[in-house]
XYZ file of C-alpha atoms in Angstrom:
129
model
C 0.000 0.000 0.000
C 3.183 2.777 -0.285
C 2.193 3.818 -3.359
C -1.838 4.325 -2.185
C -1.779 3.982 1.919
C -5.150 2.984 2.869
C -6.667 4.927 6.035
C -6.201 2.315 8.324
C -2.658 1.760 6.804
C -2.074 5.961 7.448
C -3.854 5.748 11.020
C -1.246 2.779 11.781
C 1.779 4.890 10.518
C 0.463 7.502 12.598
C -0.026 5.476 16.095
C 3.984 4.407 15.638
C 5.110 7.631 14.958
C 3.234 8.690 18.459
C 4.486 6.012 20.163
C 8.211 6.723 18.672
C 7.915 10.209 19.364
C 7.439 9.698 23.042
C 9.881 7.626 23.867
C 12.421 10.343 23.574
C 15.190 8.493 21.420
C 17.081 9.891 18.201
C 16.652 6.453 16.358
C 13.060 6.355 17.153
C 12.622 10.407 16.839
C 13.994 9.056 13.031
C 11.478 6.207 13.124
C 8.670 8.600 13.713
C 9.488 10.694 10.995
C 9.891 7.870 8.570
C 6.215 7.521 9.685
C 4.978 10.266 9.426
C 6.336 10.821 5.750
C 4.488 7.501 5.291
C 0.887 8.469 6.807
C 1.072 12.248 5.190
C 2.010 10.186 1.451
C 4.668 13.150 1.849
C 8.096 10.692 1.559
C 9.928 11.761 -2.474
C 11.773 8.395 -2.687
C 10.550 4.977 -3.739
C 8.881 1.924 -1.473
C 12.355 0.150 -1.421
C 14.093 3.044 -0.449
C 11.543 3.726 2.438
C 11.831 -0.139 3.818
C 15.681 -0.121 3.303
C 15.639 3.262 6.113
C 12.953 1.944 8.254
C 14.554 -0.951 8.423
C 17.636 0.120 9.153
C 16.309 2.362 12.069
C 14.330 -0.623 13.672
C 17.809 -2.279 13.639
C 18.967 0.654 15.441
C 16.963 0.861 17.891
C 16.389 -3.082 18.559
C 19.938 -5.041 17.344
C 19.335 -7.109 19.999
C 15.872 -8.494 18.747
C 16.264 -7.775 14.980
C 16.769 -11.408 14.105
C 13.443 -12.048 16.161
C 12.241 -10.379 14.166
C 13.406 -11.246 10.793
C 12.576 -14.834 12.152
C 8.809 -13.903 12.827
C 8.420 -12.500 9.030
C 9.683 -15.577 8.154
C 6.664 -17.173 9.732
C 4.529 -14.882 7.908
C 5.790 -15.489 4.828
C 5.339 -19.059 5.069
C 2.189 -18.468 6.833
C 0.909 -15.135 5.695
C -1.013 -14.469 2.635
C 0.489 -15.106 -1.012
C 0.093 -10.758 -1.271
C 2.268 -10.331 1.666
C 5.168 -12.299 0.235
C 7.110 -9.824 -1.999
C 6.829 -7.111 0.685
C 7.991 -9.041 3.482
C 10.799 -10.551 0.813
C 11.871 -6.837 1.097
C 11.843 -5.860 4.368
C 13.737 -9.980 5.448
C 16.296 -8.423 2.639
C 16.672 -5.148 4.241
C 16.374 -6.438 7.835
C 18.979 -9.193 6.894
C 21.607 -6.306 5.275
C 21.802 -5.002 9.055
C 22.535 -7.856 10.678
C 25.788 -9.278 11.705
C 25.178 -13.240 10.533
C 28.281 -14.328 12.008
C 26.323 -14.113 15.554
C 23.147 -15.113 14.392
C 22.572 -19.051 15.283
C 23.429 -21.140 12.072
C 21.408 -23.856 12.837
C 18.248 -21.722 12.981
C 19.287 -19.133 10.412
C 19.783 -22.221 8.308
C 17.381 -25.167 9.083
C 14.607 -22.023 9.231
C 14.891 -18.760 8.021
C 16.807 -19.781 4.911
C 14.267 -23.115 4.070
C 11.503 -20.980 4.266
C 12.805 -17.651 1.961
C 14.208 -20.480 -0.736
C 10.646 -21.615 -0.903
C 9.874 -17.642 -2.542
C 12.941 -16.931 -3.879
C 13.862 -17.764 -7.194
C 17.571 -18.457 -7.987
C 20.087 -18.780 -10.766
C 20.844 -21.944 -12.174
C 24.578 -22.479 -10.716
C 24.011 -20.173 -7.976
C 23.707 -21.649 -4.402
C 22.672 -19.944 -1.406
């Protein structure tokens, strides 16, 4: 819905930026804004560009629960409907970018995360993940 947020999808934006605002942080004071730009249809750049700086504010503010959280998308890709799936593609990509993998658990970053994103991502012939 960047493109054409719905009211419910503006009223959202707006209820995190409130709840950013208050907390009285500089990542989440950057959070809000992000949300803001969102809710008002007011941000110039492109959908991808908007995830990419979300996300990497989220990871700002949370390191320590980012790959939760990229775990939990997981879930709702695999789980979530077939609509969802190239959005949260994006924001597993951009969440993913931020993290340091060499501390993330390989057996569950493997065994999970990875089995379930191979399911929706298409790959090269000769390419392995």
């Amino acid at each position: 819905h960047f493109d054409s947020p719905t009211p419910f999808c503006k009223e959202t934006a707006d209820k995190i930026a409130t709840v950013c605002a208050e907390e009285k942080s500089a990542t989440l004071s950057n959070l809000a804004h992000m949300m803001s730009l969102y809710s008002t249809h007011s941000y110039s750049r492109d959908c991808t560009n908007w995830i990419n700086v979300v996300c990497r504010y989220l990871h700002d503010a949370f390191a320590e629960i980012t790959f939760n959280l990229v775990t939990y998308l997981a879930e709702l890709l695999e789980k979530g409907l077939p609509s969802m799936q190239q959005s949260l593609l994006q924001i597993i990509y951009s969440l993913l970018s931020h993290i340091d993998l060499s501390a993330a658990p390989v057996k569950q970053f493997n065994l999970e995360i990875m089995k379930i994103i191979g399911k929706y991502v298409q790959v090269r012939p000769g390419f392995a993940l």
